[in-house]
PDB file of C-alpha atoms and ligand atoms in Angstrom:
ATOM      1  CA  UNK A  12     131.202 111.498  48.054  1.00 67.00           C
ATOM      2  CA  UNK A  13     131.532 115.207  46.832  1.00 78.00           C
ATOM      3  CA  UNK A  14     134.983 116.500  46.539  1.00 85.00           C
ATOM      4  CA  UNK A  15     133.670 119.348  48.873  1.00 93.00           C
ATOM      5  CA  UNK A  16     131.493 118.887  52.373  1.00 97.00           C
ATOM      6  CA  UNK A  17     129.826 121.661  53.658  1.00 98.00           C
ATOM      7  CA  UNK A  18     130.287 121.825  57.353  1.00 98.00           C
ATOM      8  CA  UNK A  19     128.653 124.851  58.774  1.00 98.00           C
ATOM      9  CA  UNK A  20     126.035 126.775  57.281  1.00 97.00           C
ATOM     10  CA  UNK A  21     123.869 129.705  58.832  1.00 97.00           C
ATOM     11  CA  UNK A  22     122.053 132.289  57.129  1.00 96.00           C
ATOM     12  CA  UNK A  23     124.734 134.376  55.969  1.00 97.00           C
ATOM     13  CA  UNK A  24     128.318 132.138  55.558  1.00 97.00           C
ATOM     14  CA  UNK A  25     128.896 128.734  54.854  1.00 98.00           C
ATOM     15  CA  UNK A  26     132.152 126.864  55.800  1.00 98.00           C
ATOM     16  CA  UNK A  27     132.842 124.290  53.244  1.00 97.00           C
ATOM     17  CA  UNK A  28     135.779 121.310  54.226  1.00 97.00           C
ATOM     18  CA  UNK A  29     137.284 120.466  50.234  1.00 95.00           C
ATOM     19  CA  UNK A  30     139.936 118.066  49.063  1.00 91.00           C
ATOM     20  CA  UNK A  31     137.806 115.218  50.414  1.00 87.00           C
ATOM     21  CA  UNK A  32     138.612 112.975  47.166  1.00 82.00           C
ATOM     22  CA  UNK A  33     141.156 114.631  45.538  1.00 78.00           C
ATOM     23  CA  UNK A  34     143.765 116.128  48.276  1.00 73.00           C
ATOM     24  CA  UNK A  35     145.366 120.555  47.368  1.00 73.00           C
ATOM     25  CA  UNK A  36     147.511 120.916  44.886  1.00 71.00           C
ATOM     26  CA  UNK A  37     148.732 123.495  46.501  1.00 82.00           C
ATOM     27  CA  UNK A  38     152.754 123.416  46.311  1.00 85.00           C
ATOM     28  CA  UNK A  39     153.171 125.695  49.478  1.00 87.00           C
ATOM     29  CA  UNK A  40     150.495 123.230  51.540  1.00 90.00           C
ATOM     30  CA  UNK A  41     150.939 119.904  50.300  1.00 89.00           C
ATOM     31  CA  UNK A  42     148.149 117.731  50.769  1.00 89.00           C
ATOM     32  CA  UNK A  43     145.791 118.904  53.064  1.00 94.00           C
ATOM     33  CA  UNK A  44     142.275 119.228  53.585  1.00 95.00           C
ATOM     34  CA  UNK A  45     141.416 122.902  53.264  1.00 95.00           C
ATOM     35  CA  UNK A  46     138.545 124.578  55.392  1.00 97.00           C
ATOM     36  CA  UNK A  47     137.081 127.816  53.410  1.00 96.00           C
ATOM     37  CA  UNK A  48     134.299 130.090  54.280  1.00 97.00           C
ATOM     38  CA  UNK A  49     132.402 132.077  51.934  1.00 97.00           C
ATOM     39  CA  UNK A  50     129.398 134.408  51.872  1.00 97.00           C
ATOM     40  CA  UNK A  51     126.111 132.527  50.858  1.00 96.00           C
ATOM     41  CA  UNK A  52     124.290 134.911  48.999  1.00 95.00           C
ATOM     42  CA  UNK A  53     126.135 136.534  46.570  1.00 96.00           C
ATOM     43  CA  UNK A  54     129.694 135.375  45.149  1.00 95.00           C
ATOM     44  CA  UNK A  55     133.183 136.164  46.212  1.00 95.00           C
ATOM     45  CA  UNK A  56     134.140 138.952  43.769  1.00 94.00           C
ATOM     46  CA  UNK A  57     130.707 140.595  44.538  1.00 95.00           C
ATOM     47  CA  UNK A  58     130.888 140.374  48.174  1.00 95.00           C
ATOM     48  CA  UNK A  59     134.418 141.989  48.225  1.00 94.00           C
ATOM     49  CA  UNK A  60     133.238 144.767  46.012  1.00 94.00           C
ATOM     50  CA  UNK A  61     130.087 145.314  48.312  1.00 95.00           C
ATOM     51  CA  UNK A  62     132.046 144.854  51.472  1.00 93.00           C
ATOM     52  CA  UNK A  63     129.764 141.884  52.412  1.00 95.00           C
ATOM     53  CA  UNK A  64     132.939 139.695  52.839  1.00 95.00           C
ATOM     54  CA  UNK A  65     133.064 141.826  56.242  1.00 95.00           C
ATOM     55  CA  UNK A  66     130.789 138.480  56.959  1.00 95.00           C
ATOM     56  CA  UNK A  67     133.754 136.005  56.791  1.00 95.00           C
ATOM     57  CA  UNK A  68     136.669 138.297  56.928  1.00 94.00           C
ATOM     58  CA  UNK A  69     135.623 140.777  59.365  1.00 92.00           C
ATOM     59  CA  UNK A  70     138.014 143.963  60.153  1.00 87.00           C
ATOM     60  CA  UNK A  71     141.140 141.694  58.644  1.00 88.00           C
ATOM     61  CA  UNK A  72     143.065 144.655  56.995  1.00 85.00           C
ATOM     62  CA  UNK A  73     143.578 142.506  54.077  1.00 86.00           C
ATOM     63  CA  UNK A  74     140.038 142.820  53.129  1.00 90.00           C
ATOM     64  CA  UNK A  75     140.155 146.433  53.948  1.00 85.00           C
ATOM     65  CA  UNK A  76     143.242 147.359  51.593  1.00 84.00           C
ATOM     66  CA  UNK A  77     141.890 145.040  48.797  1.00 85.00           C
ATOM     67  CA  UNK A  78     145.891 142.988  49.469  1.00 81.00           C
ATOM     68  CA  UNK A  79     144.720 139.556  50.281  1.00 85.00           C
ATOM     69  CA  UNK A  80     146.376 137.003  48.487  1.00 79.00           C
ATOM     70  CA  UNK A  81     143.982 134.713  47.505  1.00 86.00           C
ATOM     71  CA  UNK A  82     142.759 135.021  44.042  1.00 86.00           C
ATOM     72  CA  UNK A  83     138.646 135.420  44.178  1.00 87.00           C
ATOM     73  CA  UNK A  84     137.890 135.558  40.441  1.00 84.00           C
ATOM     74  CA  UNK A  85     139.403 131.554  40.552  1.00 88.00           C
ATOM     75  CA  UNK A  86     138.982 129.075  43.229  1.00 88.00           C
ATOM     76  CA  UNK A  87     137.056 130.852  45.400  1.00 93.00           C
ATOM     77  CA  UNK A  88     134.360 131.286  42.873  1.00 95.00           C
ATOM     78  CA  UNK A  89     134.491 127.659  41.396  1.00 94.00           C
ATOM     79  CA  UNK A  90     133.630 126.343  45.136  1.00 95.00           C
ATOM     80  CA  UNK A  91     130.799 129.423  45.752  1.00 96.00           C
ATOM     81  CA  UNK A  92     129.181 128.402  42.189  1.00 96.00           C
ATOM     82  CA  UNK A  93     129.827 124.333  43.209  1.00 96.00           C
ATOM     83  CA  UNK A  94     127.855 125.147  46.492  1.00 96.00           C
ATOM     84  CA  UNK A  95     125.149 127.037  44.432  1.00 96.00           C
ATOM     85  CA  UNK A  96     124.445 123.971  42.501  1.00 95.00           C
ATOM     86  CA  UNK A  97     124.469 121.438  44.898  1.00 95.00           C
ATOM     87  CA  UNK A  98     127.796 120.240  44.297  1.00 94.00           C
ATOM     88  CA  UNK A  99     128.389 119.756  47.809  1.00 95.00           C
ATOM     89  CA  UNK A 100     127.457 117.184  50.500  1.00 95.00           C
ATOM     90  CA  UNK A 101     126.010 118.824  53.596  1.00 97.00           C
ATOM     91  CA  UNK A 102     126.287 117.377  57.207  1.00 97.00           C
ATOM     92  CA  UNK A 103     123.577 116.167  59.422  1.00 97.00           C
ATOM     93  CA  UNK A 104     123.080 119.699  61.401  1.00 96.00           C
ATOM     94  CA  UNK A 105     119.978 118.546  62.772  1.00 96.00           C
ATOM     95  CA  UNK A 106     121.392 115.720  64.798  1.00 97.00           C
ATOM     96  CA  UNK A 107     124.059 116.879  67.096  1.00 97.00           C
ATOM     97  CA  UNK A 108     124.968 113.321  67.989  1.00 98.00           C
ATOM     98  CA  UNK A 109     125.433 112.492  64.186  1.00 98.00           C
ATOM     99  CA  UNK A 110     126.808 115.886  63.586  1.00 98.00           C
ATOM    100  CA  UNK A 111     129.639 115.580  66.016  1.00 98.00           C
ATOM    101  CA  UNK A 112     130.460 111.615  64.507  1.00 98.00           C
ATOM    102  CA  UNK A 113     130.724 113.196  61.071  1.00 98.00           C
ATOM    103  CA  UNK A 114     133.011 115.999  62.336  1.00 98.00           C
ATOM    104  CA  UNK A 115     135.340 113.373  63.618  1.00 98.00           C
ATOM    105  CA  UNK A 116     135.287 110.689  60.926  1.00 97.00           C
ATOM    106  CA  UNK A 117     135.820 113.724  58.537  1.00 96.00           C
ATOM    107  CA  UNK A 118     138.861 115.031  60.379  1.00 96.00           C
ATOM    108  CA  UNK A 119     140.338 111.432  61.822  1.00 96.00           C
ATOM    109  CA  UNK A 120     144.041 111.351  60.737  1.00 94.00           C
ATOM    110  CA  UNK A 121     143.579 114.055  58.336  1.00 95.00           C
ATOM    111  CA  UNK A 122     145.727 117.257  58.101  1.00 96.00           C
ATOM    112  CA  UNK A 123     143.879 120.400  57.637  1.00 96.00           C
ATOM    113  CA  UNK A 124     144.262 123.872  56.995  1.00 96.00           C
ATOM    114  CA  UNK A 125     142.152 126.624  58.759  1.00 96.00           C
ATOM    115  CA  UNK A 126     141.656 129.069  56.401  1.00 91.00           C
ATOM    116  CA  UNK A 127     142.392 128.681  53.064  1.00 91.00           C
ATOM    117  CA  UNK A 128     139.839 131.716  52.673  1.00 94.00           C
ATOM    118  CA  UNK A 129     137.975 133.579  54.947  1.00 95.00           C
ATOM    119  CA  UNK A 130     138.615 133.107  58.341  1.00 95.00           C
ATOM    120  CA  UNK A 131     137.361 130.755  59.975  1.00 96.00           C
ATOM    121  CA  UNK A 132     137.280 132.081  63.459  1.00 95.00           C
ATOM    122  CA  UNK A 133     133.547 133.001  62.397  1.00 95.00           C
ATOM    123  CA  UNK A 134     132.863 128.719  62.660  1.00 96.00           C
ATOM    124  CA  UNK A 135     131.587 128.437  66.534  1.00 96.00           C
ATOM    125  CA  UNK A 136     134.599 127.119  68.366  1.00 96.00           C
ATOM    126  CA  UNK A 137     133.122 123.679  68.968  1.00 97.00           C
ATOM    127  CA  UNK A 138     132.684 122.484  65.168  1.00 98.00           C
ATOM    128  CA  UNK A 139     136.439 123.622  64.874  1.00 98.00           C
ATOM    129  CA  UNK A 140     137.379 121.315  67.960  1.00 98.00           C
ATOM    130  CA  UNK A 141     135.262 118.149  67.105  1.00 98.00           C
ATOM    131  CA  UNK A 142     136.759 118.166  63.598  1.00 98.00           C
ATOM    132  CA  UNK A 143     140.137 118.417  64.849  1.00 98.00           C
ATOM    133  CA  UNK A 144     139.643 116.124  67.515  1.00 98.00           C
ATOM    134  CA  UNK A 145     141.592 113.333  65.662  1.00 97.00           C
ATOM    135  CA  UNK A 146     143.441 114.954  63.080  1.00 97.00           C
ATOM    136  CA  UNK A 147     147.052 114.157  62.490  1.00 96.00           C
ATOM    137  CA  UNK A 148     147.467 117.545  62.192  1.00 96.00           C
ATOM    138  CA  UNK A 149     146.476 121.443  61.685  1.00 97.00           C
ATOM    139  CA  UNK A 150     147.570 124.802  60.809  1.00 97.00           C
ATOM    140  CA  UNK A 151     145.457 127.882  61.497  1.00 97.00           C
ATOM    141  CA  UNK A 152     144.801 131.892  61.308  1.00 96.00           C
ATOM    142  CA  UNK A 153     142.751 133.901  61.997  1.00 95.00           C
ATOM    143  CA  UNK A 154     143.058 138.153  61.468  1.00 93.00           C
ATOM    144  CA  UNK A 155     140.076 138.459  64.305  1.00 92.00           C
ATOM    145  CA  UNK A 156     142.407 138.717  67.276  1.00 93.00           C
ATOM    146  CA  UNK A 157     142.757 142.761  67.968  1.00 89.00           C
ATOM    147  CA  UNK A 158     139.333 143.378  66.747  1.00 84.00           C
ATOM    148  CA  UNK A 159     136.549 141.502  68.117  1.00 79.00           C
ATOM    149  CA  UNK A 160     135.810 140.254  71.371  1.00 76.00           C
ATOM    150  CA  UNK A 161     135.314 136.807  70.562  1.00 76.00           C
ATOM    151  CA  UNK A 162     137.334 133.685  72.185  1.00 85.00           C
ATOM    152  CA  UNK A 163     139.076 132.825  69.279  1.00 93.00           C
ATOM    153  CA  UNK A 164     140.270 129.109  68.836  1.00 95.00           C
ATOM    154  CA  UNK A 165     143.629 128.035  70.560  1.00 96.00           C
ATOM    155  CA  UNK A 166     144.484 126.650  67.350  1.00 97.00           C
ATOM    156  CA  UNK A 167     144.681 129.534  65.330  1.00 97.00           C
ATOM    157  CA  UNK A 168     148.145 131.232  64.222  1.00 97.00           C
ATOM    158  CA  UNK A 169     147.170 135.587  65.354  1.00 96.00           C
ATOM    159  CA  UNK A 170     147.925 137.013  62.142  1.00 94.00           C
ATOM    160  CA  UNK A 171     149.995 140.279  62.641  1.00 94.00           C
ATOM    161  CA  UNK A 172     150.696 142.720  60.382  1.00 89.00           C
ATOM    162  CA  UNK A 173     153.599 144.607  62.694  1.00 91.00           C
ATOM    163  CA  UNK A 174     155.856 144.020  65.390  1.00 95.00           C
ATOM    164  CA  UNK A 175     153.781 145.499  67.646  1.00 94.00           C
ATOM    165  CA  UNK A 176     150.930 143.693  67.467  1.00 94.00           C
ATOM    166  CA  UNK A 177     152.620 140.096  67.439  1.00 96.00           C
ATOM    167  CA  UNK A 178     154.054 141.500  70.871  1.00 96.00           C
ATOM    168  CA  UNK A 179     150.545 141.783  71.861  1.00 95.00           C
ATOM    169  CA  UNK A 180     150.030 138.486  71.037  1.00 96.00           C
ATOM    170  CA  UNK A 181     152.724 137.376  72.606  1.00 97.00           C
ATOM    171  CA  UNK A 182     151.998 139.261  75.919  1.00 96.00           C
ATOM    172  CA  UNK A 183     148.650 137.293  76.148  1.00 95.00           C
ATOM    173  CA  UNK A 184     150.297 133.876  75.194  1.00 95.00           C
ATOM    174  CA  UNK A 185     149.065 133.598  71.827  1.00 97.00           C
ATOM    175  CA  UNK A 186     151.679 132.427  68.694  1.00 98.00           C
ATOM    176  CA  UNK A 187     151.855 134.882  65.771  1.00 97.00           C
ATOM    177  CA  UNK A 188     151.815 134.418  62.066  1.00 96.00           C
ATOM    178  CA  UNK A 189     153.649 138.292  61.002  1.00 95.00           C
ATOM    179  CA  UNK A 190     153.798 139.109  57.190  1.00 90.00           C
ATOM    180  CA  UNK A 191     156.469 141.936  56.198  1.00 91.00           C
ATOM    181  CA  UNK A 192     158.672 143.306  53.950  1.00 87.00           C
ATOM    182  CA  UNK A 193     161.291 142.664  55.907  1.00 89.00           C
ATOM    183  CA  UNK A 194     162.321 138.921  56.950  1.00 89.00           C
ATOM    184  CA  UNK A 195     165.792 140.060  58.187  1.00 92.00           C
ATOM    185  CA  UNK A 196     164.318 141.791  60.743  1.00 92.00           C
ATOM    186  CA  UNK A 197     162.832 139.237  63.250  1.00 96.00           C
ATOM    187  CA  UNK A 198     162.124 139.337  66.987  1.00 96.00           C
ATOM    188  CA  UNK A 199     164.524 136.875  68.872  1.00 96.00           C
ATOM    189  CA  UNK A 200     161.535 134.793  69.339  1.00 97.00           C
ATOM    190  CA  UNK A 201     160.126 134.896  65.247  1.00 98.00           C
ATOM    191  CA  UNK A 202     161.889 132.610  62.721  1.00 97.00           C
ATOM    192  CA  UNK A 203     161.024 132.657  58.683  1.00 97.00           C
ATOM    193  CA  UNK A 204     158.652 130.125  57.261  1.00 96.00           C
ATOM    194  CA  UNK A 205     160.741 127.092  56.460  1.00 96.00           C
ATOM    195  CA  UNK A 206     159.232 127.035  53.098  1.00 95.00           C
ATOM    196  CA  UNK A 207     161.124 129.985  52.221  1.00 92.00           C
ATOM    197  CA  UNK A 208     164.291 128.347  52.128  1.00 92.00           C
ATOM    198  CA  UNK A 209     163.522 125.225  51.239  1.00 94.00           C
ATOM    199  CA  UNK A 210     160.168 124.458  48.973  1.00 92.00           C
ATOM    200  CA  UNK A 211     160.023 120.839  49.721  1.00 94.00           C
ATOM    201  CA  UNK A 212     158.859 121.416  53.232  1.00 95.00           C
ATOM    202  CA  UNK A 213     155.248 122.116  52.525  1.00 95.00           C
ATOM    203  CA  UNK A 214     152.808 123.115  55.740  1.00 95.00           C
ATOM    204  CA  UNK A 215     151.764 119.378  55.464  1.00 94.00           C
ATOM    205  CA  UNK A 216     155.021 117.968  56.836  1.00 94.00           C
ATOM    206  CA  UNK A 217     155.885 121.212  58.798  1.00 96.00           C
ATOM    207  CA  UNK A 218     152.813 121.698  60.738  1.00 96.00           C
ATOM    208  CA  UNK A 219     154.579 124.626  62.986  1.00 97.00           C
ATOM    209  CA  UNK A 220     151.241 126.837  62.251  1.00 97.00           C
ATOM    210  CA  UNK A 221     149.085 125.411  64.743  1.00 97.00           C
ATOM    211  CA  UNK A 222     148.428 127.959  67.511  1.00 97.00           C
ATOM    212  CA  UNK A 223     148.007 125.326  70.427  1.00 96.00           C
ATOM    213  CA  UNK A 224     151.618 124.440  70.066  1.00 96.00           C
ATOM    214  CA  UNK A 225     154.598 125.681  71.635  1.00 95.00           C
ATOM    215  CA  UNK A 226     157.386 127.185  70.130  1.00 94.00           C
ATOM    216  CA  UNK A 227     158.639 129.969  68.007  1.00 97.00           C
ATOM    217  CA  UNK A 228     156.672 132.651  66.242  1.00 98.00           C
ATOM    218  CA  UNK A 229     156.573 132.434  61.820  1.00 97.00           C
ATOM    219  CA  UNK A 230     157.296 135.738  60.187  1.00 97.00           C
ATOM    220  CA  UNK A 231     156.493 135.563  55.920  1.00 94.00           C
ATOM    221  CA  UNK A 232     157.422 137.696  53.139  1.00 90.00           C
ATOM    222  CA  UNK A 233     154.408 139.415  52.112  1.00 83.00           C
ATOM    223  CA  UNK A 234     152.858 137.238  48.739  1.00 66.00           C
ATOM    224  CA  UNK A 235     150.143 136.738  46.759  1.00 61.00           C
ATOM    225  CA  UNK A 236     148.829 138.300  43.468  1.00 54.00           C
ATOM    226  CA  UNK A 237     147.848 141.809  45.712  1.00 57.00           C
ATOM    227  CA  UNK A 238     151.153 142.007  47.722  1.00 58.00           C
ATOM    228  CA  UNK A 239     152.182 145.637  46.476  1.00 62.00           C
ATOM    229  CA  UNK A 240     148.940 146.806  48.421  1.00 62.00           C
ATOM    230  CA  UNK A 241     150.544 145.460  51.706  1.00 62.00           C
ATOM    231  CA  UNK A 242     151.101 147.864  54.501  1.00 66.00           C
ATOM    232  CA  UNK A 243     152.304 147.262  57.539  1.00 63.00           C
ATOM    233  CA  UNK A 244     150.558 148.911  60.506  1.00 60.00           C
ATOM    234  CA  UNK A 245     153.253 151.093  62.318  1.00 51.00           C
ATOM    235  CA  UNK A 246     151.785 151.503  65.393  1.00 44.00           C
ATOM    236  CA  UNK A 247     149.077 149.381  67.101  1.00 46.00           C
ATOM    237  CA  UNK A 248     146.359 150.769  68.185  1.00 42.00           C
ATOM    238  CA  UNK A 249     143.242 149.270  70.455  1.00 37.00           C
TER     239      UNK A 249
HETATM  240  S1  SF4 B 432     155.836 127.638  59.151  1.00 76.68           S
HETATM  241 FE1  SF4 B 432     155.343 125.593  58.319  1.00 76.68          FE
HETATM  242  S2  SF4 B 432     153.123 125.364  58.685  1.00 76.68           S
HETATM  243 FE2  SF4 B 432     153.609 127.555  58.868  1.00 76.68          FE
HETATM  244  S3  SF4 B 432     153.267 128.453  56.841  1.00 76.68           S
HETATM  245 FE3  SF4 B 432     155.436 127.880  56.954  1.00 76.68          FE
HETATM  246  S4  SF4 B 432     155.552 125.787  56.111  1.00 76.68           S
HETATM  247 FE4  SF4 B 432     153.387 126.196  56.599  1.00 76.68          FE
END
């Protein structure tokens, strides 16, 4: 088996499920499977200079402002150029019976991480639920939430990128994943990313980042190789 498994495919994106054989090395993480989705036709760096990552990124302001904080030019591209040459093991999309059984064996007792780039809110909802079906656990995020209309999955984190719209969130009952400047100021019901403090709890043994949970709301210090081109949004606007 490929260390990669591509999940989803349609004519434009493809959703690819990696750290099958050999789990992240991710220090912030720990060992989890991580769920990406990229363009298919041209790679990362190119569709972020062409504005074709609106595909698998959408209106996320990150994309807009050029301040994500993952690093295309590296891992990105090594999985786009591993899925060019057939690197990758593809499920059985033509038999939703099998389909669905390989979803679940792939997930059972696995952890997994939404979105370690794109966002995978553009993955129809169902793939997302039979693969999580019996996972040990999740975190999720999606940047979709105040611009599209679509039903996005109860187990994303809504990424907010000001007070105000983590409010929003909040009004409608959704958990919020807010990057600042500023992690002494909090709303009474946001607490800092545990990692912060303390490195050696790692998403995989936290696990607070999945949306269908209760309980407080994470706030991060902005990161990531762009952070200077972070902005907050002052004022949200619909
Ligand atoms: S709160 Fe926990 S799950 Fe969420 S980003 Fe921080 S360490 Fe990861």
């Amino acid at each position: 088996m490929s260390n990669g498994i591509v999940i989803f495919e349609d004519d434009e994106k493809v959703a690819i499920l990696t750290g099958i054989k050999r789990p992240s090395s991710n220090p912030k993480t720990g060992a989890m499977l991580q769920l990406s989705t990229i363009v298919k036709a041209v790679d990362p760096v190119t569709a972020h200079k062409t504005n074709q990552d609106k595909l698998i990124c959408g209106e996320c302001i990150h994309r807009k402002n050029s301040s994500c904080y993952v690093n295309l030019g590296q891992s990105v591209l090594q999985m786009y150029r591993a899925y060019k040459n057939g690197s990758y093991t593809k499920l059985d999309f033509n038999n939703r019976a099998v389909y669905i059984q390989q979803l679940n064996e792939l997930g059972k007792l696995a952890l997994i991480r939404l979105g370690a780039y794109g966002d995978c809110s553009f993955i129809p909802n169902f793939i997302l639920t039979e693969l999580m079906r019996y996972s040990t656990g999740v975190t999720g995020y999606t940047h979709q939430f105040f611009t599209s209309e679509k039903d996005t999955h109860r187990a994303f984190m809504i990424s907010a990128e000001s007070k105000n719209e983590a409010l929003q969130a909040h009004k409608l009952n959704r958990r919020t994943f807010r990057v600042t400047h500023d992690i002494d100021d909090l709303l009474d019901n946001e607490i800092v990313c545990p990692n912060m403090n303390n490195t050696k709890i790692t998403c995989s043994n936290c696990l607070l980042c999945d949306g269908r949970k209760l309980g407080k709301n994470i706030v991060v210090q902005v990161h990531g190789v762009n952070k200077n081109k972070f902005k907050e949004i002052p004022i949200y606007k619909h």
